Amino acid sequence: MTEHASITRFRAELESRGGTGRIVVLPDSVHTAALAADALGCEVGAIANSLLFAATTLAGDTEPVLVLTSGAHRVDTEKVAASIEVAALKRAKPEFVREHTGQVIGGVSPIAHPSPIPTFLDPALRAYGEIWAAAGHPAAVFSTTYDELRQMTGAREIAVN
């Protein structure tokens, strides 16, 4: 079976950034952290959700912001907006996600986007020796560590809830 093009693009980006984890293509799409954790046999908190938000800047512009959060957490958008000094954060619409990440909701990876996206990382993920994140496709995930994910993304740590 041929690998999906979005996974191939992700694999190349992962290797170029020095990522050492493995990519796993699951038999069914794993649209929630709980489903991914069940499929991988890990705790839901070890799933790094890549959530793209439409941030309204203080100047009134709309820009993408990526929050990498533990699957055990919900993002407090008001708290995060205040932390990163934007006027508001709203869940991005599917077209906005595709435009800025080149990927679809459910498969947004922390890397391999057409242009750099400001990225923020939930420090709760540090509690897990191995964490899993989407690999550019809804059925694909990859393993990594907190430090490696932070290094590959250049993410800034922020409390998300």
PDB file of C-alpha atoms in Angstrom, residues 21-79:
ATOM      1  CA  GLY A  21      10.363   8.796  16.751  1.00  0.00           C
ATOM      2  CA  ARG A  22       8.466   6.283  14.710  1.00  0.00           C
ATOM      3  CA  ILE A  23       5.416   6.945  12.564  1.00  0.00           C
ATOM      4  CA  VAL A  24       2.467   4.625  13.056  1.00  0.00           C
ATOM      5  CA  VAL A  25      -0.482   4.490  10.673  1.00  0.00           C
ATOM      6  CA  LEU A  26      -3.469   3.198  12.593  1.00  0.00           C
ATOM      7  CA  PRO A  27      -6.148   1.119  10.876  1.00  0.00           C
ATOM      8  CA  ASP A  28      -8.914   3.611  11.652  1.00  0.00           C
ATOM      9  CA  SER A  29      -8.916   7.373  11.926  1.00  0.00           C
ATOM     10  CA  VAL A  30      -8.305   8.517  15.516  1.00  0.00           C
ATOM     11  CA  HIS A  31     -10.106  11.840  15.808  1.00  0.00           C
ATOM     12  CA  THR A  32      -9.909  12.125  19.592  1.00  0.00           C
ATOM     13  CA  ALA A  33      -7.110  11.823  22.114  1.00  0.00           C
ATOM     14  CA  ALA A  34      -9.015   9.008  23.840  1.00  0.00           C
ATOM     15  CA  LEU A  35      -9.276   6.974  20.619  1.00  0.00           C
ATOM     16  CA  ALA A  36      -5.599   7.529  19.856  1.00  0.00           C
ATOM     17  CA  ALA A  37      -4.589   6.527  23.395  1.00  0.00           C
ATOM     18  CA  ASP A  38      -6.683   3.341  23.179  1.00  0.00           C
ATOM     19  CA  ALA A  39      -5.154   2.434  19.813  1.00  0.00           C
ATOM     20  CA  LEU A  40      -1.606   3.071  21.061  1.00  0.00           C
ATOM     21  CA  GLY A  41      -1.992   1.614  24.547  1.00  0.00           C
ATOM     22  CA  CYS A  42      -0.953   4.808  26.332  1.00  0.00           C
ATOM     23  CA  GLU A  43      -2.532   7.305  28.701  1.00  0.00           C
ATOM     24  CA  VAL A  44      -4.710   9.985  27.131  1.00  0.00           C
ATOM     25  CA  GLY A  45      -2.436  12.610  28.701  1.00  0.00           C
ATOM     26  CA  ALA A  46       0.465  11.344  26.555  1.00  0.00           C
ATOM     27  CA  ILE A  47      -1.348  12.401  23.385  1.00  0.00           C
ATOM     28  CA  ALA A  48      -0.159  15.808  22.172  1.00  0.00           C
ATOM     29  CA  ASN A  49      -3.144  17.416  20.463  1.00  0.00           C
ATOM     30  CA  SER A  50      -2.186  19.969  17.805  1.00  0.00           C
ATOM     31  CA  LEU A  51      -4.906  22.603  17.981  1.00  0.00           C
ATOM     32  CA  LEU A  52      -4.866  25.460  15.513  1.00  0.00           C
ATOM     33  CA  PHE A  53      -6.563  28.658  16.616  1.00  0.00           C
ATOM     34  CA  ALA A  54      -7.397  31.861  14.801  1.00  0.00           C
ATOM     35  CA  ALA A  55      -5.855  34.553  16.985  1.00  0.00           C
ATOM     36  CA  THR A  56      -7.137  38.096  16.828  1.00  0.00           C
ATOM     37  CA  THR A  57      -4.089  40.271  17.380  1.00  0.00           C
ATOM     38  CA  LEU A  58      -4.180  43.492  19.379  1.00  0.00           C
ATOM     39  CA  ALA A  59      -4.031  45.289  16.004  1.00  0.00           C
ATOM     40  CA  GLY A  60      -7.169  43.425  14.870  1.00  0.00           C
ATOM     41  CA  ASP A  61      -5.511  41.039  12.390  1.00  0.00           C
ATOM     42  CA  THR A  62      -6.218  37.300  12.339  1.00  0.00           C
ATOM     43  CA  GLU A  63      -3.221  34.981  12.529  1.00  0.00           C
ATOM     44  CA  PRO A  64      -2.775  31.250  13.161  1.00  0.00           C
ATOM     45  CA  VAL A  65      -1.549  30.007  16.534  1.00  0.00           C
ATOM     46  CA  LEU A  66      -0.767  26.359  17.252  1.00  0.00           C
ATOM     47  CA  VAL A  67      -1.229  24.994  20.762  1.00  0.00           C
ATOM     48  CA  LEU A  68       0.218  21.563  21.543  1.00  0.00           C
ATOM     49  CA  THR A  69      -1.708  20.331  24.546  1.00  0.00           C
ATOM     50  CA  SER A  70      -2.012  17.137  26.528  1.00  0.00           C
ATOM     51  CA  GLY A  71      -5.017  15.055  25.531  1.00  0.00           C
ATOM     52  CA  ALA A  72      -6.063  15.239  29.173  1.00  0.00           C
ATOM     53  CA  HIS A  73      -6.518  19.023  28.974  1.00  0.00           C
ATOM     54  CA  ARG A  74      -8.940  21.453  27.430  1.00  0.00           C
ATOM     55  CA  VAL A  75      -7.447  24.762  26.336  1.00  0.00           C
ATOM     56  CA  ASP A  76      -8.695  27.785  28.283  1.00  0.00           C
ATOM     57  CA  THR A  77      -8.708  30.165  25.330  1.00  0.00           C
ATOM     58  CA  GLU A  78      -9.060  33.300  27.468  1.00  0.00           C
ATOM     59  CA  LYS A  79      -6.107  32.325  29.658  1.00  0.00           C
TER      60      LYS A  79
END
